[in-house]
CSV table of C-alpha atoms and ligand atoms in Angstrom, one decimal:
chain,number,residue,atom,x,y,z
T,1483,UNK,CA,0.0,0.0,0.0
T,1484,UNK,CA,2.6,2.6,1.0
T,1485,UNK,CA,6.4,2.6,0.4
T,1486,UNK,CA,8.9,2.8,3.4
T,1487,UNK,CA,10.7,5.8,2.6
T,1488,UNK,CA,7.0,8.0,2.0
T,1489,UNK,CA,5.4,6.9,5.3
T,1490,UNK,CA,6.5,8.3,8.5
T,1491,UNK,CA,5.7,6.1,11.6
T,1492,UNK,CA,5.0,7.5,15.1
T,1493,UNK,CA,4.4,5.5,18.6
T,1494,UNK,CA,1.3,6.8,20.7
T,1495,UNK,CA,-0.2,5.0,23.4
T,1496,UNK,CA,1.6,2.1,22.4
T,1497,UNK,CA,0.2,2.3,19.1
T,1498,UNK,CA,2.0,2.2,15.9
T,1499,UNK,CA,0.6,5.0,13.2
T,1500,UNK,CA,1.4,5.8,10.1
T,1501,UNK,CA,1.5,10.2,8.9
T,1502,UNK,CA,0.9,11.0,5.7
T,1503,UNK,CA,2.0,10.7,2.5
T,1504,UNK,CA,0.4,7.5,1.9
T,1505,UNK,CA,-2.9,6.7,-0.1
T,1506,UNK,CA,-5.6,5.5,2.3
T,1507,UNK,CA,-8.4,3.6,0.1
T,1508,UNK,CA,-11.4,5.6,0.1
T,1509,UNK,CA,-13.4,2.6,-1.6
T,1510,UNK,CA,-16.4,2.3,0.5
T,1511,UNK,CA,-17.0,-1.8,0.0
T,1512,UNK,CA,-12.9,-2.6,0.8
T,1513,UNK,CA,-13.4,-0.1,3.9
T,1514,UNK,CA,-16.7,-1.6,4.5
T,1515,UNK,CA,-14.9,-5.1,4.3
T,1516,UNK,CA,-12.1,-4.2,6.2
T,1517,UNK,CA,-14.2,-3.7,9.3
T,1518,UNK,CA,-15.8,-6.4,9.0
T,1519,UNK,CA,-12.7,-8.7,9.3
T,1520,UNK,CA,-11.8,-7.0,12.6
T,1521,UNK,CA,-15.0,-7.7,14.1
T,1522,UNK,CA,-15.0,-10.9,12.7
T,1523,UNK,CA,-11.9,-11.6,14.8
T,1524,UNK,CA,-12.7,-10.9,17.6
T,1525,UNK,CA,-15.9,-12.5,17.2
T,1526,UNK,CA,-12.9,-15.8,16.5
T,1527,UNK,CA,-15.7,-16.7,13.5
T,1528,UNK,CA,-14.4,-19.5,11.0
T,1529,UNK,CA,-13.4,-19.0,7.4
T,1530,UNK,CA,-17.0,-20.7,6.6
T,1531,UNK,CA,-18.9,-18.5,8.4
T,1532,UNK,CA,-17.5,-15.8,6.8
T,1533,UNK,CA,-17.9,-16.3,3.5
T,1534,UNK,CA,-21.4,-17.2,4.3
T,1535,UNK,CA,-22.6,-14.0,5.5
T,1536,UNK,CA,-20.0,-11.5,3.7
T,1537,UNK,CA,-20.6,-11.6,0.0
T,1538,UNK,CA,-24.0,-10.0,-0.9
T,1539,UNK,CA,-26.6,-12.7,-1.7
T,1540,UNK,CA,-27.4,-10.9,-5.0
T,1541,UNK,CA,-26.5,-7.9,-7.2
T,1542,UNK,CA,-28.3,-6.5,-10.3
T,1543,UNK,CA,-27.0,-4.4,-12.7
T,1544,UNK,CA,-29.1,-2.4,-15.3
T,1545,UNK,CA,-29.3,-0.3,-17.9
T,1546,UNK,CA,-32.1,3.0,-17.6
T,1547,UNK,CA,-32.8,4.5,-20.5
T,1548,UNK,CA,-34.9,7.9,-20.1
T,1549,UNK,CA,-36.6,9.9,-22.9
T,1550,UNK,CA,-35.1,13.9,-21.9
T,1551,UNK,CA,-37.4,16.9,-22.0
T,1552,UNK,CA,-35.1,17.7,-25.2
T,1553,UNK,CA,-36.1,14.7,-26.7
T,1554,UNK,CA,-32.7,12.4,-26.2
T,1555,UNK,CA,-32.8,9.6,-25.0
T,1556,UNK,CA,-29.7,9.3,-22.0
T,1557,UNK,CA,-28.5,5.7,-20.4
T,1558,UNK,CA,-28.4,5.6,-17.0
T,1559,UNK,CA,-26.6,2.8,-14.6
T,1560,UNK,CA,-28.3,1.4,-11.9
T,1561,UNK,CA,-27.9,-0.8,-8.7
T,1562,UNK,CA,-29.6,-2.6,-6.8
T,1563,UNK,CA,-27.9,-5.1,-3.9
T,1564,UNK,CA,-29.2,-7.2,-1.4
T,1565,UNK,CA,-26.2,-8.0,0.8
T,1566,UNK,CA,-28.5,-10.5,3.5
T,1567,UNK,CA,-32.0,-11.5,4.2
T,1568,UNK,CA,-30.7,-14.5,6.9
T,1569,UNK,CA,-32.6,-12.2,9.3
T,1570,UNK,CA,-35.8,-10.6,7.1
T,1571,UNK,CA,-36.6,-9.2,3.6
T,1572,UNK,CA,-33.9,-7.1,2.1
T,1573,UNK,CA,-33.9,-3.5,3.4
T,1574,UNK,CA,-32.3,0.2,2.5
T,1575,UNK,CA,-32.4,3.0,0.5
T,1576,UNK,CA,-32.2,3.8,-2.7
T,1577,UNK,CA,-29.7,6.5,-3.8
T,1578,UNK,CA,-30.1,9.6,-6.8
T,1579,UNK,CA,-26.7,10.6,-6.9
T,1580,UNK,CA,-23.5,11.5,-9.9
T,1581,UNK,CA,-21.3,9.8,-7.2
T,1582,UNK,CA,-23.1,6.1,-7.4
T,1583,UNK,CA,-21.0,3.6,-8.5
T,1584,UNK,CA,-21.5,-0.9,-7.9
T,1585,UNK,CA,-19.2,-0.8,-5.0
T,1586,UNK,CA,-20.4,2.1,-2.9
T,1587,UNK,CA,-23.7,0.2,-3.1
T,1588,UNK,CA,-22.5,-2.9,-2.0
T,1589,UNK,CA,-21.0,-1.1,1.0
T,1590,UNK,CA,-24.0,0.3,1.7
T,1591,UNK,CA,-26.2,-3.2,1.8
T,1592,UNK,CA,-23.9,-4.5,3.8
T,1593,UNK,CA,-23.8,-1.5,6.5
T,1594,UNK,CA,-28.0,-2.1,6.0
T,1595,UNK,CA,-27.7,-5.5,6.9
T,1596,UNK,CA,-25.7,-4.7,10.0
T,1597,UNK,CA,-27.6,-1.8,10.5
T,1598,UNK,CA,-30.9,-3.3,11.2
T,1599,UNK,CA,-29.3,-5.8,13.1
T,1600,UNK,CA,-27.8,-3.4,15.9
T,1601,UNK,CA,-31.6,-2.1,15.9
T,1602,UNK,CA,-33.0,-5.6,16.5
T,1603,UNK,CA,-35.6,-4.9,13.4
T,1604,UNK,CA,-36.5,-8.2,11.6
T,1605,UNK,CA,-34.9,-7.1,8.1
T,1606,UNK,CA,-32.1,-8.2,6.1
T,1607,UNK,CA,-29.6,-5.9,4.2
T,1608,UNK,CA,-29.9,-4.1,0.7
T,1609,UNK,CA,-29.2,-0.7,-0.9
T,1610,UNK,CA,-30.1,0.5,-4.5
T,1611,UNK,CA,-29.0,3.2,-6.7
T,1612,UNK,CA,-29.1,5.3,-10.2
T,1613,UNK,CA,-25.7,7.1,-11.1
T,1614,UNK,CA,-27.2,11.0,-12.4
T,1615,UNK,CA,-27.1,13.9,-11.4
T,1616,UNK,CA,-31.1,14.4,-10.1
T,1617,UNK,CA,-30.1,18.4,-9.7
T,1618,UNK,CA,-29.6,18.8,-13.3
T,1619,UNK,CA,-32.8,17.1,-14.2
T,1620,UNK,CA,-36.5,18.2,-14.8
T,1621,UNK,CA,-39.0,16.5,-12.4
T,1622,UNK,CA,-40.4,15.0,-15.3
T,1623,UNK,CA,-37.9,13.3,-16.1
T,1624,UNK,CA,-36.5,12.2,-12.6
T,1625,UNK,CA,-39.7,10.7,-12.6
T,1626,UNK,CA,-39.3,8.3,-15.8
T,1627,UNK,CA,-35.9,7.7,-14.6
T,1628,UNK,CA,-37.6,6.4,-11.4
T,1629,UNK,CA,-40.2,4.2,-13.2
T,1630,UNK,CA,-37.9,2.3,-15.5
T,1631,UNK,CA,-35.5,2.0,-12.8
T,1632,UNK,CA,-37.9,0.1,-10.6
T,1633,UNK,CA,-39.3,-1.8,-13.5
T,1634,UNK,CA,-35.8,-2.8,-14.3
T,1635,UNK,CA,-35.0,-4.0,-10.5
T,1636,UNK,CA,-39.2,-5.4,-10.1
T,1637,UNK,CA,-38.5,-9.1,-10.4
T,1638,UNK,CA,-36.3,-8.5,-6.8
T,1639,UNK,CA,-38.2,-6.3,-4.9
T,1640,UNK,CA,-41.4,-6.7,-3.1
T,1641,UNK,CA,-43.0,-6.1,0.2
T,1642,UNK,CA,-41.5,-9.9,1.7
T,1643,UNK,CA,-38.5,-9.6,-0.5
T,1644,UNK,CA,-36.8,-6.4,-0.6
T,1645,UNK,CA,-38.3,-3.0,0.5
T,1646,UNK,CA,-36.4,0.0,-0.8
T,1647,UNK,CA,-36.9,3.6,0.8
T,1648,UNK,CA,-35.3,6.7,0.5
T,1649,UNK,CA,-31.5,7.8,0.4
T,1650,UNK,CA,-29.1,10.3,-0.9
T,1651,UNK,CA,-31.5,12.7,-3.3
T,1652,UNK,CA,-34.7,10.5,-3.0
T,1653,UNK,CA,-37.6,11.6,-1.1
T,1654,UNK,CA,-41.3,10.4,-0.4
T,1655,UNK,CA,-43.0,11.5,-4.2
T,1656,UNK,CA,-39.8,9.1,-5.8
T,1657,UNK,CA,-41.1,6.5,-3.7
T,1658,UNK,CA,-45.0,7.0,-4.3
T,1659,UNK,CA,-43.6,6.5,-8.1
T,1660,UNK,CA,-42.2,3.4,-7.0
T,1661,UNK,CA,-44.8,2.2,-5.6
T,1662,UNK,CA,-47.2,3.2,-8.2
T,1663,UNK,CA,-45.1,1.7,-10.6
T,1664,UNK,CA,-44.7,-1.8,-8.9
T,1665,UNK,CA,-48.4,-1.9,-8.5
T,1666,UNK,CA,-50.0,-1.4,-11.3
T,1667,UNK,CA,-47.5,-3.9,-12.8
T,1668,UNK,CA,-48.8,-6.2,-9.9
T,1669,UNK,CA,-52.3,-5.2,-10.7
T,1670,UNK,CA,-53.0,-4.1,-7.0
T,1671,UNK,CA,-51.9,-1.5,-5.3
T,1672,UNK,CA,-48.8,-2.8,-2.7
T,1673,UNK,CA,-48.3,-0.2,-0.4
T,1674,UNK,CA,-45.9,-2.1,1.8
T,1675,UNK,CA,-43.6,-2.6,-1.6
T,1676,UNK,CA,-41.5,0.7,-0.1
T,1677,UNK,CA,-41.4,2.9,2.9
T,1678,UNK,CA,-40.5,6.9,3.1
T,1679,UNK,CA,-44.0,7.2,1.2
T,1680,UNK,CA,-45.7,10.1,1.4
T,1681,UNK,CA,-48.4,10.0,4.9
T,1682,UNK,CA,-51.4,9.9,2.5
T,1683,UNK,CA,-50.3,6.8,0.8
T,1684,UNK,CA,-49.4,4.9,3.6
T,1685,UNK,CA,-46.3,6.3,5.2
T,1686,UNK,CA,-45.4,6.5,8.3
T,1687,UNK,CA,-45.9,9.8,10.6
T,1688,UNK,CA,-42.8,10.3,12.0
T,1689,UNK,CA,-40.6,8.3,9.4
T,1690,UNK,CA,-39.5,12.0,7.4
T,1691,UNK,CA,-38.1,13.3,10.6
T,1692,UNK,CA,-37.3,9.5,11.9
T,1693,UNK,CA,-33.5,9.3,11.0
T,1694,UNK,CA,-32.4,12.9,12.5
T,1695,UNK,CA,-34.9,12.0,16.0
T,1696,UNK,CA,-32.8,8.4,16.2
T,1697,UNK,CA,-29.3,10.8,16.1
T,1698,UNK,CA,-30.7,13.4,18.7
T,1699,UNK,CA,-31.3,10.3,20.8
T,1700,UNK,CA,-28.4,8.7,20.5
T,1701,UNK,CA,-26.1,12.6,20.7
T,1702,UNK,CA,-28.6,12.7,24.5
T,1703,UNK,CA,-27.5,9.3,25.7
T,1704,UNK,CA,-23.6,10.1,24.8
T,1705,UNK,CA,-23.9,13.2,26.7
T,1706,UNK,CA,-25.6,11.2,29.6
T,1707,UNK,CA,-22.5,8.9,29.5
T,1708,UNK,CA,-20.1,11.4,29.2
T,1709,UNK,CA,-21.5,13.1,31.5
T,1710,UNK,CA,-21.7,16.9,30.2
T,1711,UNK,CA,-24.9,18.6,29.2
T,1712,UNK,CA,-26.4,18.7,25.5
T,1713,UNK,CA,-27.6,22.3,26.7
T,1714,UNK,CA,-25.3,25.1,26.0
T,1715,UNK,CA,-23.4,22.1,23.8
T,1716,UNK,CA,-21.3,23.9,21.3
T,1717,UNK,CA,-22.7,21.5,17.5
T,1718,UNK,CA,-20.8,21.5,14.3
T,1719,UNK,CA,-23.1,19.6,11.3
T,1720,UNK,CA,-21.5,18.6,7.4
T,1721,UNK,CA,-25.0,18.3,5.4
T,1722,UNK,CA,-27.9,20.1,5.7
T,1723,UNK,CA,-30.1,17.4,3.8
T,1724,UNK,CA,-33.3,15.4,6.0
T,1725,UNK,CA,-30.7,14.2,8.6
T,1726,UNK,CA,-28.6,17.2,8.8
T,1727,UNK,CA,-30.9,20.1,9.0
T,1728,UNK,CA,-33.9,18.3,11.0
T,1729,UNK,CA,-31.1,17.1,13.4
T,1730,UNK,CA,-30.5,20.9,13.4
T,1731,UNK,CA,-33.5,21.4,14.5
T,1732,UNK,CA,-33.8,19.2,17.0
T,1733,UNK,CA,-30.4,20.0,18.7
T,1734,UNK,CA,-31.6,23.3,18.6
T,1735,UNK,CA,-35.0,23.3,20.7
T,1736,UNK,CA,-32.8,21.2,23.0
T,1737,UNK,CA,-30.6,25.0,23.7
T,1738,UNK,CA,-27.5,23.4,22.0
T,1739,UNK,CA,-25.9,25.6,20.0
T,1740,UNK,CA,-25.5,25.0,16.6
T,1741,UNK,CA,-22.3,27.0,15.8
T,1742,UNK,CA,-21.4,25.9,11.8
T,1743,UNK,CA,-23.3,23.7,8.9
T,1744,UNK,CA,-22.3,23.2,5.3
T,1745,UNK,CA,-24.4,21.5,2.3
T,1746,UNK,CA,-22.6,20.5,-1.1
T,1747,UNK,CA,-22.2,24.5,-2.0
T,1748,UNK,CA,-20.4,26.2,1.3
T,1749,UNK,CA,-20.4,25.9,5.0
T,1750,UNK,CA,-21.6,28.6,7.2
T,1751,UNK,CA,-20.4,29.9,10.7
T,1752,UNK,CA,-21.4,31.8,14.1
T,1753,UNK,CA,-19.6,31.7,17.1
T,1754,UNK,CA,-22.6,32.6,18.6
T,1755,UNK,CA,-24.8,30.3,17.0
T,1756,UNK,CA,-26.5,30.2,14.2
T,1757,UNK,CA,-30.5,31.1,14.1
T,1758,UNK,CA,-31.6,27.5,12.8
T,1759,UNK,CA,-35.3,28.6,12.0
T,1760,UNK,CA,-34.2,31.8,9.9
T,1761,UNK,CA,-31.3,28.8,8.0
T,1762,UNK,CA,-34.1,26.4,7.2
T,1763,UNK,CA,-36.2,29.0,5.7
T,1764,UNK,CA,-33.2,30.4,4.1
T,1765,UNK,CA,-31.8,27.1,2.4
T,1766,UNK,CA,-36.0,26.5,1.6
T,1767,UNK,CA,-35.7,30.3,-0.8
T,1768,UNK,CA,-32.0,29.4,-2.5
T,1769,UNK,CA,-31.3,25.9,-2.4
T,1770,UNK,CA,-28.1,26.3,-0.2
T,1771,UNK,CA,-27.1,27.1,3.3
T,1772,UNK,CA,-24.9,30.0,1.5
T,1773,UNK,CA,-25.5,33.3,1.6
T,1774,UNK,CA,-27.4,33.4,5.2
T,1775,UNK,CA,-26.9,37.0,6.7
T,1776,UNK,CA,-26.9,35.4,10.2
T,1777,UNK,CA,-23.4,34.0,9.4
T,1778,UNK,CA,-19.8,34.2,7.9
T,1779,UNK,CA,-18.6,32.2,5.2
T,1780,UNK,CA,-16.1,29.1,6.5
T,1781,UNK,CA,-14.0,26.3,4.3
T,1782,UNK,CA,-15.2,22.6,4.5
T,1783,UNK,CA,-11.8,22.1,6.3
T,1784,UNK,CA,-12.5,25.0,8.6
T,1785,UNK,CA,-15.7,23.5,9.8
T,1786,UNK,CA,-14.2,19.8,10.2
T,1787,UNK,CA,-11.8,21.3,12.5
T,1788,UNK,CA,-13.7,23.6,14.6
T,1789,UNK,CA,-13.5,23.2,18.3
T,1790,UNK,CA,-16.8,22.0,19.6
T,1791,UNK,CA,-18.4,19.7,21.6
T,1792,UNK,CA,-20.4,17.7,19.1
T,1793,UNK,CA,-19.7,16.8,15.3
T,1794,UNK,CA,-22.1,15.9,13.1
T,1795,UNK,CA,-20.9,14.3,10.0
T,1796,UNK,CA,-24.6,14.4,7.7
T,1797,UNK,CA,-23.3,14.2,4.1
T,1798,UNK,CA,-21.3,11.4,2.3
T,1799,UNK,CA,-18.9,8.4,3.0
T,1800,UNK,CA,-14.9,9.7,3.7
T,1801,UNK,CA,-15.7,12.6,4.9
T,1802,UNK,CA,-13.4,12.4,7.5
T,1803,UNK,CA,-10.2,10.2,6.5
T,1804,UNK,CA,-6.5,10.2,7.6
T,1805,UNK,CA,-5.7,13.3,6.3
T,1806,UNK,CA,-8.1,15.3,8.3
T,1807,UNK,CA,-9.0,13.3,11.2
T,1808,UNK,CA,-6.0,14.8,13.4
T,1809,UNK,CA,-7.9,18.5,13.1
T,1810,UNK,CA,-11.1,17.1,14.8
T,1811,UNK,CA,-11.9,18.7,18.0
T,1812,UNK,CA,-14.9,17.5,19.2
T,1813,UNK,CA,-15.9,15.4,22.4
T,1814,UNK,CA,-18.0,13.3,20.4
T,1815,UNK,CA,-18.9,12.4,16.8
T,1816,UNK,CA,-22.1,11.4,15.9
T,1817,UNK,CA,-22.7,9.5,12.5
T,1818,UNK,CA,-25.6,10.9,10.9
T,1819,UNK,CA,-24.3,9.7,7.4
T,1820,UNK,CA,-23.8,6.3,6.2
T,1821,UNK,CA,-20.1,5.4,6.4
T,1822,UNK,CA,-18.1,8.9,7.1
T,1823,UNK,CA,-15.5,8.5,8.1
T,1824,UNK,CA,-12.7,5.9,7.4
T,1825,UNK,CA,-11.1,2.9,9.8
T,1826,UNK,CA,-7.7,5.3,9.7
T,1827,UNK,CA,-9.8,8.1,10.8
T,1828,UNK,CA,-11.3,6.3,13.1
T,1829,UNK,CA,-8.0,5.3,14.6
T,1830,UNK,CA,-6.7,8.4,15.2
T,1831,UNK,CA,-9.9,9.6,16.8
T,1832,UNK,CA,-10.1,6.8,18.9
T,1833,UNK,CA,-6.2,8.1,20.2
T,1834,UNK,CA,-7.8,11.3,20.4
T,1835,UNK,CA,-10.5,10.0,23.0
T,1836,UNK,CA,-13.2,11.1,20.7
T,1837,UNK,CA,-16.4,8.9,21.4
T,1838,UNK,CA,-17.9,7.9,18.2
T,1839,UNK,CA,-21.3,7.1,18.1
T,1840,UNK,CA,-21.0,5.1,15.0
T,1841,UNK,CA,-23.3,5.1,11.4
T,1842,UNK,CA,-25.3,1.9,11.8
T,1843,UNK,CA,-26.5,3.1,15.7
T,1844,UNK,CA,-26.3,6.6,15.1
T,1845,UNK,CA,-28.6,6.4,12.2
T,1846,UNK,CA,-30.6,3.4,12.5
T,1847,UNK,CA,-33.9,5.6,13.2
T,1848,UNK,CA,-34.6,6.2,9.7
T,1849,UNK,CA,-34.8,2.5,9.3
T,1850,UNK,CA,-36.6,2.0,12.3
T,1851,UNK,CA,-39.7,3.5,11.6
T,1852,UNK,CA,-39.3,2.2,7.8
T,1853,UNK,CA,-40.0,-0.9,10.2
T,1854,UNK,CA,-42.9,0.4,11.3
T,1855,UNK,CA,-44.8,2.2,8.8
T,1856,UNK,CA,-44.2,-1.4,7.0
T,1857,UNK,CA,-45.8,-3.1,10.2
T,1858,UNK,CA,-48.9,-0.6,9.9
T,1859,UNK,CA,-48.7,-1.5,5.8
T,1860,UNK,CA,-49.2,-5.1,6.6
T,1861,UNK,CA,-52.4,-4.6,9.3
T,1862,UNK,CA,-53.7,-1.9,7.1
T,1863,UNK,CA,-53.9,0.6,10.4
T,1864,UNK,CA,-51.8,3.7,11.1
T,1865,UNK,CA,-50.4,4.4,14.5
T,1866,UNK,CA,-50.1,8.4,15.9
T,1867,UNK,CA,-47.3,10.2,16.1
T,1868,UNK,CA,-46.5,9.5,19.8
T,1869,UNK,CA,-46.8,5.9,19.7
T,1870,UNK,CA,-44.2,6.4,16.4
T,1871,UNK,CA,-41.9,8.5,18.2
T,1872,UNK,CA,-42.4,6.3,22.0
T,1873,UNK,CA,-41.3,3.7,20.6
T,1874,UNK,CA,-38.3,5.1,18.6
T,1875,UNK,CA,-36.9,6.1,21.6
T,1876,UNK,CA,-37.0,3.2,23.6
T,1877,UNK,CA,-35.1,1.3,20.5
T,1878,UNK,CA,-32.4,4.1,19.9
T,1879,UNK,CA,-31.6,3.9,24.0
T,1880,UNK,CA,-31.6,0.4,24.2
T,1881,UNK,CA,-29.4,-0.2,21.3
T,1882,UNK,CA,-27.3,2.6,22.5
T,1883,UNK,CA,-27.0,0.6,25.7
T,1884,UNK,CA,-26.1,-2.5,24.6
T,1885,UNK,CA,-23.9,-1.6,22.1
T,1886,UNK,CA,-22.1,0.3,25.2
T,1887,UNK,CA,-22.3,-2.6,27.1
T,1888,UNK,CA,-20.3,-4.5,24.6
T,1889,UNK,CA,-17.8,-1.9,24.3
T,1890,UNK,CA,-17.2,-2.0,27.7
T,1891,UNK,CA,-16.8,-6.0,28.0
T,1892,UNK,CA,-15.0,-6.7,25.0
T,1893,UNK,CA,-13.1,-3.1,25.6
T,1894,UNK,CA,-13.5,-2.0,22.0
T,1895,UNK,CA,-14.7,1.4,20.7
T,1896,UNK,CA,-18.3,1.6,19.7
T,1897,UNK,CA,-18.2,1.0,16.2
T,1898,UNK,CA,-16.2,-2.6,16.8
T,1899,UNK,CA,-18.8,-2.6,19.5
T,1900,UNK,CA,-21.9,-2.7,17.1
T,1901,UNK,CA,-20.4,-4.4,14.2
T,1902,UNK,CA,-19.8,-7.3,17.1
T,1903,UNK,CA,-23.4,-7.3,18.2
T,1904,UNK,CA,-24.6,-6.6,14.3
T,1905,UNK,CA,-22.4,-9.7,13.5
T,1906,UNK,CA,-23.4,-12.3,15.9
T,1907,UNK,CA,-26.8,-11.5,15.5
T,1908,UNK,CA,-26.7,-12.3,11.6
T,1909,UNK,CA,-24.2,-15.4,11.8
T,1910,UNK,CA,-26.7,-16.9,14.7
T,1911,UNK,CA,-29.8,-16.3,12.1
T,1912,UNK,CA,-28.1,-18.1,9.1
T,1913,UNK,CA,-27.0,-20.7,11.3
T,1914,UNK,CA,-30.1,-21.6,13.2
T,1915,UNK,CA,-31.5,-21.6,9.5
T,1916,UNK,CA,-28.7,-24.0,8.4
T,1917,UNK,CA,-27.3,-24.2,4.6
T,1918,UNK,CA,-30.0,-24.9,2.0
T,1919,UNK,CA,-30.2,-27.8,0.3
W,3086,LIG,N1,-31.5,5.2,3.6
W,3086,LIG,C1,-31.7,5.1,5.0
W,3086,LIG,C2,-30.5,4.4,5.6
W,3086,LIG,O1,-29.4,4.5,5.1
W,3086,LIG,C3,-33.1,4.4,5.4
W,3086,LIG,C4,-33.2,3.0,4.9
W,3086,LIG,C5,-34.6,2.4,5.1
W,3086,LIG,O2,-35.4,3.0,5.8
W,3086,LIG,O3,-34.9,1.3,4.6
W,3086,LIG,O4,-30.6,3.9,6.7
C-alpha cells in the first residue's frame, strides 16, 4: 500500500501510526470489508462462516434509458444489492446521486444489513441506486428515470422480498412513483412494496423526521454517558439534507448551540450560534445554506476542525479520512451519514478520545420506523405520532446501551462494539437456519 521511505511512523499510546504521504483507500465496500474482518476476529468466526454472510446474496446491474425533455434519449446505470435476508426481507435506500457507482452500493447493503441488526428490526440488508445527477434534471424526467428504474429492479423487490426507501436525493414522491409503478404492474396496489412514502399513501408519521430523531437520541444518551450537558453544547453539522438540518433542528429546541453547517455548495459559521429557523427557511428560498446573513462564510476544512463539543458528519462516505481526522476537536462524533469516516480516521480519533457514536447506531432511526410504517402496511392501520416517536426512543436507548455494554466487556470502541453485536446477530440467524439444500 505505501512505500517505506514516503510513510512516517509515530508511537502513541503504544500504538504504531502511520502520517501522511500515503494513499488510504477511500473505496467504501474494501473499507466496509475491512471492518468487518476485525469484528469478525474478535468475534474468533471461521473462514466458513464468513464467507457465508459476507458476499452480498445478490447484485443487479441495469441499464435505464430515459426519454429527456429535449427529446434524447440518456442511459443511466443502476444498482440494486441485497447484501443478507438470513434475518428478514432485504432493506435500505435507494440512492439519486453522480457519485453512485457498484461498489459504494455494496457497502451500503452491507452497513443495511448490519444496521438493522444493531436495531433488532427483523430485516435483512440491501441498498439501490441510479448514477445522475437528479439536480440537473427536470422533475419529469427524474420521474421516468424512477419508473424504469424500478421496473428494471421489479422481479427482486417486493414487500417480503426487498423493500427500498429513500436515500441520498430520494424523497417520499420518488417513492410513491415506485410504488405506483410496482403496483400497477402487480395489478394491485402494494403499499408495503417501499417505505418513506408520502403520509397519504401509507407512510409513516414520523418516518421524514425519523432518522435525524434516532441521532438526537443517541447525541442525549452520549452526553448522559459522558456526563456533560447537551444544553449550551457547542454542534458542528456537514450536510444540511433530512438528517442534517432536521437534526438541526432538534439540537436546537434542545438549547444546543448549533455553531457551523455546510451542504454541497459552502459551509456557514457563528460563534454565537447560528439562528436554525431563519437557516431552514433560508436554504428553503436558495437551495443552499450560502448566503445566510446570520453567518460568515467558512471552508469545509474549517468546519471539520472547529472546536466544539459535538460533530455531526450528515453528508457522504470519507468525509473524514486520515488526512483530516487529526484537526477534529470534538468530544463526540455522531454518525448521521452512512459510512463517514474511514477505519484510519477512526483510529486516530479513537487516540484522540473522541467517542464515536457510529453510522449503523447513530442512524438506525430512519430504518426503524421504515419498520414500522411497514408493520402498519401489513395490518392496514396507522399508528399516531407519539406511539411512532415512544417507541423510537426506547429502541435508539436500548441499542445505544447495549452496544455500550459491549464496548465495555470486550473493551473495544463503539463502532467494533456494534459491528460485534450486528455480526453475531446475523451469523446466529443463518446458522439456526442451516445451509440450503
Ligand atoms: N436510507 C436510509 C438508511 O441508510 C433508510 C433505509 C430504510 O429506511 O430502509 O438507513
Amino acid at each position: 500500500m505505501t512505500s517505506p521511505e514516503l510513510t512516517e511512523s509515530v508511537r502513541q499510546n503504544g500504538k504504531e501510526r502511520s502520517l501522511s504521504n500515503h494513499t488510504e483507500s477511500t473505496n467504501p465496500y474494501e473499507l466496509a470489508l475491512q471492518n468487518f474482518e476485525a469484528a469478525a476476529d474478535l468475534l474468533e468466526l471461521n473462514e466458513s462462516d464468513r464467507a457465508e454472510i459476507r458476499a452480498p446474496e445478490r447484485t443487479l446491474i441495469v441499464n435505464v434509458p430515459v426519454r429527456m425533455n429535449d427529446g434524447s434519449i440518456r442511459s443511466f446505470e443502476g444498482y440494486r444489492v441485497q447484501h443478507s435476508t438470513a434475518r428478514g426481507p432485504a432493506k435500505g435506500g435507494i440512492r439519486f446521486h453522480p457519485g453512485v457507482t457498484l461498489d459504494e452500493v455494496r457497502a451500503l447493503a452491507m452497513w443495511m444489513t448490519w444496521k438493522c441488526a444493531v436495531v433488532n428490526v427483523p430485516f435483512g440488508g440491501g441498498k439501490g441506486g441510479v448514477t445522475c445527477n437528479p439536480k440537473e434534471m427536470r422533475p419529469e424526467e427524474i420521474e421516468r428515470l424512477t419508473r424504469r428504474y424500478t421496473s428494471a429492479i421489479l422481479p427482486i423487490i417486493g414487500p417480503d422480498k426487498d423493500i427500498p426507501a429513500p436515500d441520498v436525493y430520494t424523497n417520499a414522491q420518488v417513492m410513491a412513483w415506485i410504488m405506483d409503478t410496482y403496483s400497477m404492474t402487480r395489478g394491485h396496489l402494494v403499499p408495503g412494496v417501499v417505505t418513506g412514502k408520502p403520509i397519504s399513501l401509507g407512510g409513516s408519521l414520523g418516518r421524514s423526521e425519523a432518522t435525524a430523531r434516532g441521532v438526537f437520541h443517541t447525541i442525549e444518551a452520549a452526553c448522559q454517558h459522558l456526563r456533560f450537558s447537551l444544553k449550551g453544547a457547542r454542534v458542528v453539522i456537514q450536510g444540511f439534507g433530512n438528517a442534517g438540518s432536521i437534526a438541526a433542528n432538534l439540537i436546537d429546541s434542545a438549547q444546543a448551540e448549533v455553531i457551523a453547517v455546510s451542504d454541497s455548495k459552502g459551509c456557514v459559521y457563528n460563534a454565537h450560534g447560528l439562528h436554525i429557523p431563519k437557516l431552514m427557511t433560508h436554504k428553503e428560498k436558495t437551495g443552499s445554506v450560502v448566503g445566510f446573513s446570520g453567518a460568515e462564510p467558512i471552508t469545509p476544512e474549517e468546519l471539520l476542525a472547529l472546536p466544539c463539543d459535538i460533530l455531526i458528519p450528515a453528508a457522504l462516505e470519507n468525509a473524514i479520512t486520515h488526512t483530516n481526522a487529526e484537526k477534529v476537536r470534538a468530544k463526540v462524533v455522531a454518525e448521521a451519514a452512512n459510512g463517514p469516516l474511514t477505519p484510519e480516521a477512526d483510529a486516530v480519533l479513537d487516540e484522540l478520545g473522541v467517542f464515536v457514536i457510529p453510522d449503523i447506531l447513530c442512524n438506525a432511526g430512519g430504518v426503524t420506523v421504515s419498520y414500522y410504517e411497514w408493520v402498519q402496511n401489513h395490518q392496514h392501520i396507522s399508528w399516531d405520532l407519539n406511539e411512532v416517536n415512544s417507541r423510537l426512543e426506547a429502541v435508539m436507548s436500548r441499542s445505544f446501551h447495549e452496544v455500550l455494554e459491549t464496548s465495555q466487556e470486550r473493551k473495544t470502541n463503539m463502532r467494533t462494539a456494534a459491528n460485534i453485536l450486528a455480526i453475531r446477530r446475523v451469523v446466529d440467524a443463518a446458522k439456526l437456519r442451516g445451509l440450503y439444500p
